[in-house]
PDB file of C-alpha atoms and ligand atoms in Angstrom:
ATOM      1  CA  MET D   1      70.586  12.669  29.408  1.00 59.00           C
ATOM      2  CA  GLY D   2      73.171  10.262  29.694  1.00 51.00           C
ATOM      3  CA  GLU D   3      75.468   9.076  25.828  1.00 55.00           C
ATOM      4  CA  GLY D   4      73.465   8.301  22.609  1.00 73.00           C
ATOM      5  CA  THR D   5      71.583  11.876  22.734  1.00 89.00           C
ATOM      6  CA  LEU D   6      71.378  13.652  19.084  1.00 95.00           C
ATOM      7  CA  MET D   7      70.515  17.486  17.951  1.00 96.00           C
ATOM      8  CA  LEU D   8      67.763  18.007  16.329  1.00 97.00           C
ATOM      9  CA  ARG D   9      66.051  20.103  14.444  1.00 97.00           C
ATOM     10  CA  VAL D  10      62.210  21.393  14.953  1.00 97.00           C
ATOM     11  CA  ALA D  11      61.097  21.059  11.886  1.00 98.00           C
ATOM     12  CA  ALA D  12      58.045  21.659  12.363  1.00 98.00           C
ATOM     13  CA  LYS D  13      55.649  22.660  15.562  1.00 97.00           C
ATOM     14  CA  THR D  14      51.870  23.090  14.946  1.00 97.00           C
ATOM     15  CA  VAL D  15      48.989  24.170  17.124  1.00 96.00           C
ATOM     16  CA  GLU D  16      46.880  21.625  17.747  1.00 97.00           C
ATOM     17  CA  ALA D  17      44.790  22.031  20.350  1.00 96.00           C
ATOM     18  CA  GLU D  18      44.200  25.057  22.759  1.00 95.00           C
ATOM     19  CA  GLY D  19      47.375  24.614  25.118  1.00 93.00           C
ATOM     20  CA  ILE D  20      48.129  21.459  22.693  1.00 95.00           C
ATOM     21  CA  CYS D  21      51.259  21.563  19.798  1.00 96.00           C
ATOM     22  CA  SER D  22      53.519  19.364  18.136  1.00 97.00           C
ATOM     23  CA  PHE D  23      56.690  19.455  17.477  1.00 97.00           C
ATOM     24  CA  GLU D  24      57.946  17.430  14.362  1.00 98.00           C
ATOM     25  CA  LEU D  25      62.054  16.385  15.068  1.00 98.00           C
ATOM     26  CA  ALA D  26      63.996  15.561  12.766  1.00 98.00           C
ATOM     27  CA  ASP D  27      68.598  15.610  11.906  1.00 97.00           C
ATOM     28  CA  PRO D  28      69.608  18.941  10.377  1.00 97.00           C
ATOM     29  CA  THR D  29      71.475  16.808   7.527  1.00 96.00           C
ATOM     30  CA  GLY D  30      68.649  14.912   6.784  1.00 95.00           C
ATOM     31  CA  ALA D  31      70.139  11.624   8.374  1.00 96.00           C
ATOM     32  CA  PRO D  32      67.538   8.762   9.229  1.00 96.00           C
ATOM     33  CA  LEU D  33      66.967   8.787  13.305  1.00 97.00           C
ATOM     34  CA  PRO D  34      68.168   5.837  15.221  1.00 96.00           C
ATOM     35  CA  ALA D  35      64.010   3.406  14.778  1.00 96.00           C
ATOM     36  CA  PHE D  36      61.917   2.979  17.262  1.00 96.00           C
ATOM     37  CA  SER D  37      58.689   1.225  19.092  1.00 96.00           C
ATOM     38  CA  ALA D  38      55.058   2.442  19.671  1.00 96.00           C
ATOM     39  CA  GLY D  39      55.473   3.551  23.115  1.00 95.00           C
ATOM     40  CA  SER D  40      58.504   5.332  23.240  1.00 94.00           C
ATOM     41  CA  HIS D  41      59.367   8.498  24.592  1.00 92.00           C
ATOM     42  CA  ILE D  42      62.726  10.321  24.631  1.00 93.00           C
ATOM     43  CA  ASP D  43      63.838  13.045  27.249  1.00 87.00           C
ATOM     44  CA  VAL D  44      63.701  16.480  25.805  1.00 90.00           C
ATOM     45  CA  LEU D  45      66.227  18.701  27.266  1.00 87.00           C
ATOM     46  CA  ILE D  46      64.960  21.802  27.520  1.00 83.00           C
ATOM     47  CA  ASP D  47      66.878  24.368  29.346  1.00 72.00           C
ATOM     48  CA  ASP D  48      70.202  23.104  31.230  1.00 62.00           C
ATOM     49  CA  GLY D  49      69.463  20.282  32.959  1.00 65.00           C
ATOM     50  CA  LEU D  50      65.130  20.611  32.522  1.00 73.00           C
ATOM     51  CA  THR D  51      64.460  17.012  31.138  1.00 76.00           C
ATOM     52  CA  ARG D  52      61.043  16.218  30.100  1.00 82.00           C
ATOM     53  CA  GLN D  53      60.420  13.121  28.698  1.00 85.00           C
ATOM     54  CA  TYR D  54      57.635  12.964  25.566  1.00 92.00           C
ATOM     55  CA  SER D  55      56.016  10.345  23.525  1.00 94.00           C
ATOM     56  CA  LEU D  56      56.952   9.884  20.306  1.00 96.00           C
ATOM     57  CA  CYS D  57      53.182  10.430  18.408  1.00 96.00           C
ATOM     58  CA  ASN D  58      54.164   9.682  15.420  1.00 95.00           C
ATOM     59  CA  ASP D  59      54.119   6.249  12.993  1.00 94.00           C
ATOM     60  CA  PRO D  60      56.813   4.210  14.244  1.00 94.00           C
ATOM     61  CA  ALA D  61      57.148   3.361  10.096  1.00 94.00           C
ATOM     62  CA  GLU D  62      58.287   6.857   9.576  1.00 95.00           C
ATOM     63  CA  GLY D  63      62.152   7.015   9.971  1.00 95.00           C
ATOM     64  CA  HIS D  64      63.138  10.756   8.945  1.00 96.00           C
ATOM     65  CA  ARG D  65      61.351  12.582  11.962  1.00 97.00           C
ATOM     66  CA  TYR D  66      60.194  12.117  15.876  1.00 98.00           C
ATOM     67  CA  LEU D  67      56.562  14.146  16.726  1.00 97.00           C
ATOM     68  CA  ILE D  68      55.958  14.693  20.138  1.00 97.00           C
ATOM     69  CA  GLY D  69      52.858  16.502  22.033  1.00 96.00           C
ATOM     70  CA  VAL D  70      53.393  18.912  24.538  1.00 94.00           C
ATOM     71  CA  LEU D  71      50.297  20.138  26.808  1.00 91.00           C
ATOM     72  CA  ARG D  72      50.958  23.525  28.006  1.00 89.00           C
ATOM     73  CA  ASP D  73      50.864  22.498  32.013  1.00 78.00           C
ATOM     74  CA  PRO D  74      49.867  26.271  34.101  1.00 71.00           C
ATOM     75  CA  ALA D  75      52.023  24.799  36.904  1.00 63.00           C
ATOM     76  CA  SER D  76      54.335  24.052  34.932  1.00 63.00           C
ATOM     77  CA  ARG D  77      57.920  24.724  36.343  1.00 60.00           C
ATOM     78  CA  GLY D  78      59.324  25.780  32.551  1.00 69.00           C
ATOM     79  CA  GLY D  79      58.868  22.806  31.005  1.00 79.00           C
ATOM     80  CA  SER D  80      56.278  23.254  29.232  1.00 84.00           C
ATOM     81  CA  ALA D  81      56.216  26.358  29.513  1.00 85.00           C
ATOM     82  CA  ALA D  82      59.279  25.990  27.991  1.00 86.00           C
ATOM     83  CA  MET D  83      58.186  24.719  24.566  1.00 90.00           C
ATOM     84  CA  HIS D  84      55.734  26.306  24.053  1.00 92.00           C
ATOM     85  CA  ASP D  85      56.518  29.758  24.694  1.00 90.00           C
ATOM     86  CA  ARG D  86      61.137  29.693  23.589  1.00 88.00           C
ATOM     87  CA  VAL D  87      60.531  26.474  21.247  1.00 92.00           C
ATOM     88  CA  ALA D  88      60.581  27.484  17.670  1.00 94.00           C
ATOM     89  CA  VAL D  89      61.078  26.170  14.181  1.00 97.00           C
ATOM     90  CA  GLY D  90      64.460  26.058  13.028  1.00 97.00           C
ATOM     91  CA  GLN D  91      65.583  25.381  16.539  1.00 95.00           C
ATOM     92  CA  LEU D  92      68.111  23.204  17.862  1.00 95.00           C
ATOM     93  CA  ILE D  93      67.462  20.804  20.696  1.00 94.00           C
ATOM     94  CA  ARG D  94      68.952  18.366  22.361  1.00 93.00           C
ATOM     95  CA  VAL D  95      66.950  14.427  22.381  1.00 94.00           C
ATOM     96  CA  SER D  96      68.126  10.843  23.953  1.00 90.00           C
ATOM     97  CA  ALA D  97      67.110   8.020  21.778  1.00 92.00           C
ATOM     98  CA  PRO D  98      64.249   6.464  22.282  1.00 94.00           C
ATOM     99  CA  ARG D  99      63.173   4.740  24.629  1.00 88.00           C
ATOM    100  CA  ASN D 100      60.077   2.439  25.157  1.00 90.00           C
ATOM    101  CA  HIS D 101      58.724   0.922  28.785  1.00 84.00           C
ATOM    102  CA  PHE D 102      55.510   1.034  27.460  1.00 90.00           C
ATOM    103  CA  ALA D 103      55.381  -1.640  24.583  1.00 93.00           C
ATOM    104  CA  LEU D 104      52.809  -3.346  23.254  1.00 96.00           C
ATOM    105  CA  ALA D 105      52.693  -7.084  23.236  1.00 95.00           C
ATOM    106  CA  HIS D 106      52.372  -8.278  20.094  1.00 88.00           C
ATOM    107  CA  GLY D 107      51.599 -11.541  20.885  1.00 88.00           C
ATOM    108  CA  ALA D 108      48.049 -10.672  22.174  1.00 92.00           C
ATOM    109  CA  GLY D 109      44.704 -11.535  20.386  1.00 91.00           C
ATOM    110  CA  ARG D 110      43.521  -8.069  20.820  1.00 96.00           C
ATOM    111  CA  HIS D 111      43.938  -4.853  22.120  1.00 98.00           C
ATOM    112  CA  LEU D 112      41.837  -2.254  24.058  1.00 98.00           C
ATOM    113  CA  LEU D 113      43.542   0.974  23.601  1.00 98.00           C
ATOM    114  CA  LEU D 114      42.957   4.344  26.176  1.00 98.00           C
ATOM    115  CA  ALA D 115      43.328   7.533  25.843  1.00 97.00           C
ATOM    116  CA  GLY D 116      42.673  10.740  28.677  1.00 95.00           C
ATOM    117  CA  GLY D 117      43.885  13.878  27.397  1.00 94.00           C
ATOM    118  CA  ILE D 118      47.663  14.588  26.524  1.00 93.00           C
ATOM    119  CA  GLY D 119      47.671  10.697  26.663  1.00 94.00           C
ATOM    120  CA  VAL D 120      46.840  10.653  23.289  1.00 97.00           C
ATOM    121  CA  THR D 121      49.886  10.702  22.192  1.00 96.00           C
ATOM    122  CA  PRO D 122      51.710   6.908  22.547  1.00 96.00           C
ATOM    123  CA  ILE D 123      48.313   5.447  21.950  1.00 97.00           C
ATOM    124  CA  LEU D 124      48.037   7.514  18.957  1.00 96.00           C
ATOM    125  CA  CYS D 125      51.822   5.727  17.999  1.00 96.00           C
ATOM    126  CA  MET D 126      49.974   2.283  18.921  1.00 97.00           C
ATOM    127  CA  ALA D 127      47.007   2.647  17.580  1.00 97.00           C
ATOM    128  CA  GLU D 128      49.223   3.366  14.071  1.00 95.00           C
ATOM    129  CA  ARG D 129      50.612   0.342  15.043  1.00 96.00           C
ATOM    130  CA  LEU D 130      47.878  -2.692  15.280  1.00 97.00           C
ATOM    131  CA  ALA D 131      45.818  -1.276  11.923  1.00 97.00           C
ATOM    132  CA  ALA D 132      49.659  -1.207  10.577  1.00 95.00           C
ATOM    133  CA  THR D 133      50.188  -4.781  11.476  1.00 95.00           C
ATOM    134  CA  GLY D 134      46.187  -5.748  11.113  1.00 95.00           C
ATOM    135  CA  ALA D 135      45.789  -6.265  14.584  1.00 96.00           C
ATOM    136  CA  ALA D 136      42.506  -6.368  16.147  1.00 96.00           C
ATOM    137  CA  PHE D 137      42.289  -3.266  18.117  1.00 97.00           C
ATOM    138  CA  ALA D 138      39.508  -0.331  19.306  1.00 98.00           C
ATOM    139  CA  MET D 139      40.799   2.773  20.866  1.00 98.00           C
ATOM    140  CA  HIS D 140      38.581   5.617  23.334  1.00 98.00           C
ATOM    141  CA  TYR D 141      40.149   9.047  23.017  1.00 98.00           C
ATOM    142  CA  CYS D 142      38.363  10.802  26.511  1.00 97.00           C
ATOM    143  CA  ALA D 143      38.954  14.753  26.026  1.00 96.00           C
ATOM    144  CA  ARG D 144      37.119  17.869  28.019  1.00 94.00           C
ATOM    145  CA  SER D 145      36.129  18.939  24.523  1.00 96.00           C
ATOM    146  CA  PRO D 146      36.957  18.781  21.173  1.00 96.00           C
ATOM    147  CA  ALA D 147      38.695  21.787  21.231  1.00 96.00           C
ATOM    148  CA  ARG D 148      40.939  20.305  24.033  1.00 95.00           C
ATOM    149  CA  ALA D 149      41.478  17.116  22.017  1.00 97.00           C
ATOM    150  CA  ALA D 150      44.732  16.945  19.074  1.00 97.00           C
ATOM    151  CA  PHE D 151      44.693  14.728  16.770  1.00 97.00           C
ATOM    152  CA  ARG D 152      41.217  14.756  15.743  1.00 96.00           C
ATOM    153  CA  ASP D 153      41.811  15.580  12.399  1.00 95.00           C
ATOM    154  CA  ARG D 154      44.677  13.086  11.802  1.00 96.00           C
ATOM    155  CA  ILE D 155      42.701  10.480  13.523  1.00 97.00           C
ATOM    156  CA  ARG D 156      39.272  10.762  11.425  1.00 96.00           C
ATOM    157  CA  ALA D 157      41.676  10.204   8.292  1.00 97.00           C
ATOM    158  CA  SER D 158      43.483   7.407   8.999  1.00 97.00           C
ATOM    159  CA  GLY D 159      42.555   4.050   8.020  1.00 96.00           C
ATOM    160  CA  PHE D 160      41.758   2.631  11.720  1.00 97.00           C
ATOM    161  CA  ALA D 161      39.067   5.820  12.312  1.00 97.00           C
ATOM    162  CA  ASP D 162      36.612   3.248  12.978  1.00 97.00           C
ATOM    163  CA  ALA D 163      38.423   1.812  15.760  1.00 98.00           C
ATOM    164  CA  VAL D 164      38.233   5.109  17.459  1.00 98.00           C
ATOM    165  CA  ARG D 165      35.168   6.425  19.505  1.00 97.00           C
ATOM    166  CA  PHE D 166      35.625  10.042  21.147  1.00 97.00           C
ATOM    167  CA  HIS D 167      34.416  10.863  24.774  1.00 97.00           C
ATOM    168  CA  PHE D 168      34.210  14.834  25.688  1.00 96.00           C
ATOM    169  CA  ASP D 169      33.773  16.290  29.008  1.00 94.00           C
ATOM    170  CA  ASP D 170      31.555  18.534  27.636  1.00 94.00           C
ATOM    171  CA  GLY D 171      29.427  16.429  25.911  1.00 93.00           C
ATOM    172  CA  ASP D 172      25.369  14.160  26.199  1.00 93.00           C
ATOM    173  CA  ALA D 173      25.736  11.330  28.946  1.00 92.00           C
ATOM    174  CA  ALA D 174      25.562   9.117  26.183  1.00 92.00           C
ATOM    175  CA  GLN D 175      28.558   9.968  24.624  1.00 94.00           C
ATOM    176  CA  LYS D 176      31.117   9.440  28.039  1.00 94.00           C
ATOM    177  CA  LEU D 177      33.099   6.546  28.829  1.00 96.00           C
ATOM    178  CA  ASP D 178      31.601   4.105  31.109  1.00 96.00           C
ATOM    179  CA  ILE D 179      35.151   2.245  32.483  1.00 97.00           C
ATOM    180  CA  PRO D 180      33.581  -0.348  34.005  1.00 96.00           C
ATOM    181  CA  ALA D 181      31.023  -1.587  31.151  1.00 96.00           C
ATOM    182  CA  LEU D 182      33.844  -1.150  28.846  1.00 97.00           C
ATOM    183  CA  LEU D 183      36.167  -3.319  30.665  1.00 97.00           C
ATOM    184  CA  ALA D 184      33.225  -6.070  31.893  1.00 96.00           C
ATOM    185  CA  ALA D 185      32.206  -6.509  26.807  1.00 96.00           C
ATOM    186  CA  GLN D 186      36.184  -7.422  26.263  1.00 96.00           C
ATOM    187  CA  ASP D 187      37.838 -11.301  25.277  1.00 92.00           C
ATOM    188  CA  ALA D 188      39.375 -12.939  27.433  1.00 88.00           C
ATOM    189  CA  GLY D 189      42.803 -11.725  26.946  1.00 92.00           C
ATOM    190  CA  THR D 190      42.684  -8.500  25.739  1.00 97.00           C
ATOM    191  CA  HIS D 191      44.844  -6.351  26.726  1.00 97.00           C
ATOM    192  CA  LEU D 192      44.852  -3.163  27.650  1.00 98.00           C
ATOM    193  CA  TYR D 193      46.877   0.122  27.541  1.00 98.00           C
ATOM    194  CA  VAL D 194      45.911   3.756  29.605  1.00 96.00           C
ATOM    195  CA  CYS D 195      47.617   6.590  29.138  1.00 94.00           C
ATOM    196  CA  GLY D 196      46.389  10.200  30.726  1.00 91.00           C
ATOM    197  CA  PRO D 197      45.877  11.982  33.411  1.00 84.00           C
ATOM    198  CA  LYS D 198      46.416  10.417  36.839  1.00 79.00           C
ATOM    199  CA  GLY D 199      42.727  10.522  37.695  1.00 84.00           C
ATOM    200  CA  PHE D 200      41.601   9.003  34.697  1.00 91.00           C
ATOM    201  CA  MET D 201      44.589   6.647  34.527  1.00 89.00           C
ATOM    202  CA  ASP D 202      43.680   5.466  38.600  1.00 87.00           C
ATOM    203  CA  ALA D 203      39.166   5.425  37.090  1.00 93.00           C
ATOM    204  CA  VAL D 204      40.791   2.848  34.483  1.00 95.00           C
ATOM    205  CA  LEU D 205      43.164   1.502  36.112  1.00 93.00           C
ATOM    206  CA  GLY D 206      41.361   0.321  39.839  1.00 92.00           C
ATOM    207  CA  ALA D 207      37.639  -0.727  37.568  1.00 96.00           C
ATOM    208  CA  ALA D 208      40.420  -3.172  35.529  1.00 96.00           C
ATOM    209  CA  ARG D 209      41.892  -4.204  38.683  1.00 92.00           C
ATOM    210  CA  SER D 210      38.857  -4.982  40.658  1.00 93.00           C
ATOM    211  CA  GLY D 211      36.982  -6.325  37.054  1.00 94.00           C
ATOM    212  CA  GLY D 212      40.089  -9.524  38.166  1.00 94.00           C
ATOM    213  CA  TRP D 213      42.065  -8.043  34.696  1.00 95.00           C
ATOM    214  CA  PRO D 214      45.846  -9.971  35.223  1.00 93.00           C
ATOM    215  CA  GLU D 215      48.216  -7.322  36.313  1.00 89.00           C
ATOM    216  CA  GLU D 216      50.211  -8.799  33.262  1.00 91.00           C
ATOM    217  CA  ARG D 217      47.585  -7.604  30.905  1.00 95.00           C
ATOM    218  CA  LEU D 218      47.506  -3.794  31.605  1.00 94.00           C
ATOM    219  CA  HIS D 219      50.299  -2.247  30.052  1.00 93.00           C
ATOM    220  CA  TYR D 220      50.174   1.986  31.677  1.00 91.00           C
ATOM    221  CA  GLU D 221      52.325   5.126  32.167  1.00 84.00           C
ATOM    222  CA  PHE D 222      51.463   8.270  33.698  1.00 77.00           C
ATOM    223  CA  PHE D 223      52.674  11.390  32.986  1.00 68.00           C
ATOM    224  CA  GLY D 224      54.326  13.297  35.192  1.00 59.00           C
ATOM    225  CA  ALA D 225      52.764  16.079  37.597  1.00 55.00           C
ATOM    226  CA  GLU D 226      54.563  19.010  39.550  1.00 50.00           C
ATOM    227  CA  VAL D 227      55.704  17.593  42.363  1.00 56.00           C
ATOM    228  CA  ALA D 228      54.932  20.030  45.445  1.00 57.00           C
ATOM    229  CA  PRO D 229      55.093  20.185  49.391  1.00 61.00           C
ATOM    230  CA  ALA D 230      52.222  18.917  50.632  1.00 70.00           C
ATOM    231  CA  ALA D 231      50.083  20.258  53.446  1.00 71.00           C
ATOM    232  CA  GLY D 232      51.287  18.459  56.076  1.00 80.00           C
ATOM    233  CA  ASP D 233      55.012  16.961  55.155  1.00 87.00           C
ATOM    234  CA  GLN D 234      56.911  15.880  57.901  1.00 91.00           C
ATOM    235  CA  ALA D 235      60.823  15.731  58.190  1.00 95.00           C
ATOM    236  CA  PHE D 236      62.345  12.928  58.448  1.00 97.00           C
ATOM    237  CA  GLU D 237      65.409  11.715  57.786  1.00 97.00           C
ATOM    238  CA  VAL D 238      67.511   9.090  55.519  1.00 97.00           C
ATOM    239  CA  GLN D 239      70.708   7.174  56.144  1.00 97.00           C
ATOM    240  CA  LEU D 240      73.506   6.183  53.796  1.00 96.00           C
ATOM    241  CA  ALA D 241      74.294   2.463  54.269  1.00 96.00           C
ATOM    242  CA  SER D 242      77.643   2.882  53.112  1.00 95.00           C
ATOM    243  CA  SER D 243      79.321   5.026  55.467  1.00 95.00           C
ATOM    244  CA  GLY D 244      76.246   5.328  58.432  1.00 95.00           C
ATOM    245  CA  ARG D 245      76.158   8.906  57.515  1.00 96.00           C
ATOM    246  CA  ILE D 246      72.401  10.948  58.674  1.00 96.00           C
ATOM    247  CA  ILE D 247      71.469  13.513  56.723  1.00 96.00           C
ATOM    248  CA  ALA D 248      67.958  15.536  57.399  1.00 96.00           C
ATOM    249  CA  VAL D 249      64.986  15.881  55.042  1.00 96.00           C
ATOM    250  CA  PRO D 250      63.510  18.586  55.789  1.00 93.00           C
ATOM    251  CA  ALA D 251      59.419  19.479  54.898  1.00 91.00           C
ATOM    252  CA  ASP D 252      59.867  21.458  52.248  1.00 85.00           C
ATOM    253  CA  LYS D 253      62.565  19.429  50.637  1.00 87.00           C
ATOM    254  CA  THR D 254      62.710  16.327  48.757  1.00 91.00           C
ATOM    255  CA  VAL D 255      65.136  13.353  48.800  1.00 95.00           C
ATOM    256  CA  VAL D 256      66.566  13.948  46.187  1.00 93.00           C
ATOM    257  CA  GLN D 257      67.449  17.708  47.270  1.00 89.00           C
ATOM    258  CA  ALA D 258      68.629  16.829  50.803  1.00 93.00           C
ATOM    259  CA  LEU D 259      70.924  14.562  49.485  1.00 94.00           C
ATOM    260  CA  LEU D 260      71.723  17.632  46.858  1.00 89.00           C
ATOM    261  CA  GLU D 261      73.040  19.583  49.423  1.00 88.00           C
ATOM    262  CA  ALA D 262      74.833  16.900  51.467  1.00 91.00           C
ATOM    263  CA  ARG D 263      76.963  15.837  48.295  1.00 90.00           C
ATOM    264  CA  VAL D 264      74.949  12.811  47.398  1.00 92.00           C
ATOM    265  CA  VAL D 265      74.216  12.563  44.043  1.00 89.00           C
ATOM    266  CA  VAL D 266      71.286  10.406  43.248  1.00 91.00           C
ATOM    267  CA  ASP D 267      71.078  10.446  39.471  1.00 87.00           C
ATOM    268  CA  THR D 268      67.343  12.685  37.963  1.00 84.00           C
ATOM    269  CA  SER D 269      65.537  13.181  34.742  1.00 77.00           C
ATOM    270  CA  CYS D 270      61.755  14.024  35.638  1.00 76.00           C
ATOM    271  CA  GLU D 271      62.170  14.354  39.491  1.00 79.00           C
ATOM    272  CA  GLN D 272      57.776  13.812  38.886  1.00 81.00           C
ATOM    273  CA  GLY D 273      57.995  10.218  40.294  1.00 86.00           C
ATOM    274  CA  VAL D 274      57.376   8.620  36.781  1.00 83.00           C
ATOM    275  CA  CYS D 275      60.258   7.560  34.869  1.00 82.00           C
ATOM    276  CA  GLY D 276      62.532   5.230  37.568  1.00 88.00           C
ATOM    277  CA  THR D 277      65.828   6.637  37.117  1.00 89.00           C
ATOM    278  CA  CYS D 278      66.713   7.908  40.671  1.00 94.00           C
ATOM    279  CA  LEU D 279      65.090   4.267  41.622  1.00 96.00           C
ATOM    280  CA  THR D 280      66.842   3.617  45.381  1.00 97.00           C
ATOM    281  CA  ARG D 281      67.377   0.216  47.296  1.00 97.00           C
ATOM    282  CA  VAL D 282      65.612   0.764  50.655  1.00 97.00           C
ATOM    283  CA  LEU D 283      67.183  -1.563  53.632  1.00 97.00           C
ATOM    284  CA  ASP D 284      65.293  -0.125  56.390  1.00 97.00           C
ATOM    285  CA  GLY D 285      61.894   1.634  57.718  1.00 97.00           C
ATOM    286  CA  VAL D 286      58.987   2.436  55.380  1.00 97.00           C
ATOM    287  CA  PRO D 287      58.293   4.647  52.487  1.00 97.00           C
ATOM    288  CA  ASP D 288      55.731   7.193  51.716  1.00 96.00           C
ATOM    289  CA  HIS D 289      55.439   5.898  47.871  1.00 95.00           C
ATOM    290  CA  ARG D 290      54.163   8.851  45.816  1.00 90.00           C
ATOM    291  CA  ASP D 291      55.517   7.616  43.007  1.00 89.00           C
ATOM    292  CA  LEU D 292      53.467   6.911  39.596  1.00 83.00           C
ATOM    293  CA  TYR D 293      56.392   4.163  38.563  1.00 85.00           C
ATOM    294  CA  LEU D 294      56.595   1.273  40.719  1.00 88.00           C
ATOM    295  CA  THR D 295      52.846  -1.292  40.747  1.00 84.00           C
ATOM    296  CA  PRO D 296      50.910  -1.381  43.594  1.00 84.00           C
ATOM    297  CA  GLU D 297      52.845  -4.493  44.549  1.00 86.00           C
ATOM    298  CA  GLU D 298      56.274  -3.334  44.299  1.00 92.00           C
ATOM    299  CA  GLN D 299      55.260  -0.552  46.204  1.00 94.00           C
ATOM    300  CA  ALA D 300      54.165  -2.866  48.760  1.00 95.00           C
ATOM    301  CA  ARG D 301      57.263  -5.046  49.558  1.00 96.00           C
ATOM    302  CA  ASN D 302      58.911  -1.419  50.403  1.00 96.00           C
ATOM    303  CA  ASP D 303      62.562  -1.900  49.475  1.00 97.00           C
ATOM    304  CA  GLN D 304      62.960   0.291  47.104  1.00 97.00           C
ATOM    305  CA  PHE D 305      61.547   3.787  46.650  1.00 97.00           C
ATOM    306  CA  LEU D 306      61.394   7.019  44.119  1.00 96.00           C
ATOM    307  CA  PRO D 307      63.750   9.943  46.232  1.00 96.00           C
ATOM    308  CA  CYS D 308      62.725  12.519  43.637  1.00 92.00           C
ATOM    309  CA  CYS D 309      58.913  12.692  45.142  1.00 91.00           C
ATOM    310  CA  SER D 310      58.401   9.903  47.649  1.00 95.00           C
ATOM    311  CA  ARG D 311      58.725  10.413  51.779  1.00 95.00           C
ATOM    312  CA  ALA D 312      58.902   8.015  54.475  1.00 97.00           C
ATOM    313  CA  LYS D 313      56.415   6.766  57.404  1.00 96.00           C
ATOM    314  CA  THR D 314      58.921   6.340  59.423  1.00 96.00           C
ATOM    315  CA  PRO D 315      61.972   8.612  61.009  1.00 97.00           C
ATOM    316  CA  ARG D 316      64.611   7.404  59.323  1.00 97.00           C
ATOM    317  CA  LEU D 317      65.062   5.745  55.783  1.00 97.00           C
ATOM    318  CA  VAL D 318      67.823   3.691  55.438  1.00 97.00           C
ATOM    319  CA  LEU D 319      68.968   3.563  51.918  1.00 97.00           C
ATOM    320  CA  ASP D 320      71.744   1.289  49.303  1.00 96.00           C
ATOM    321  CA  ILE D 321      73.889   4.707  48.712  1.00 94.00           C
TER     322      ILE D 321
HETATM  323  S1  FES P 401      63.838  10.761  39.025  1.00 94.20           S
HETATM  324 FE1  FES P 401      62.114  10.362  37.892  1.00 94.20          FE
HETATM  325  S2  FES P 401      61.247   9.206  39.202  1.00 94.20           S
HETATM  326 FE2  FES P 401      62.740   9.850  40.107  1.00 94.20          FE
END
């Protein structure tokens, strides 16, 4: 985590749904916090060296607190489990100032917000902001079951409750979200915002792209999954363009890990292919993109990759390092 970090106090910790806790963070002296816009996230330093990004899910008009929602990921390497088990009310934790890679297109005539599971966090913040500005929007919130849908009571009690539809995997067929039909029914010029697990995102973005939605009207933010070596991963080499040095990347290590062992440090944050911090130019060779950060067009150019998770399709990649 770089400059501009804040030490905040956990002012409240609330169970919001099965497996989901919210954490309210405030300045220990009561000072106002740096302002944020809808769709922003903060980096939270959980343990030494372990940083995770969480979207802010409170109303951006609130200057006294940041609210984040954390899903306990059973496959967690420590991030979400540590937040659930070890972070308590009263504790001080270090966070970054808010940053936004998932901003609202304020000039749009209409906005369609789609949330899957814990992806509701930035979407809820967007709904608060759109409602406050009187913008035309609809929100659809998909979750496995009502018990796993965080912030249901808050949404029902909000002034924008009528703009929100819930869809539950364990509910009857009539209430399930028909993504292609929903997208086809939108007015021209509607902007789409989607956040949730990868399967949900792929379904929504795939339907939008095959329905002819232009990229500039698609806004999305993936949640990172744990980066695990996949069966069939091969060893390859990376070459540093500056020195010509060649470093072997074994099948069970990421490029970032192999570089680190060779004392070449690449800045990282999420280590899940989500944040873009480790973005590195590729001068030769073809990457095997595993990230959730680059657009399909950017990936297809093969001139940059995310070495915290991506690998190589060719025996060697030459990196601009
Ligand atoms: S460290 Fe976040 S994308 Fe690589």
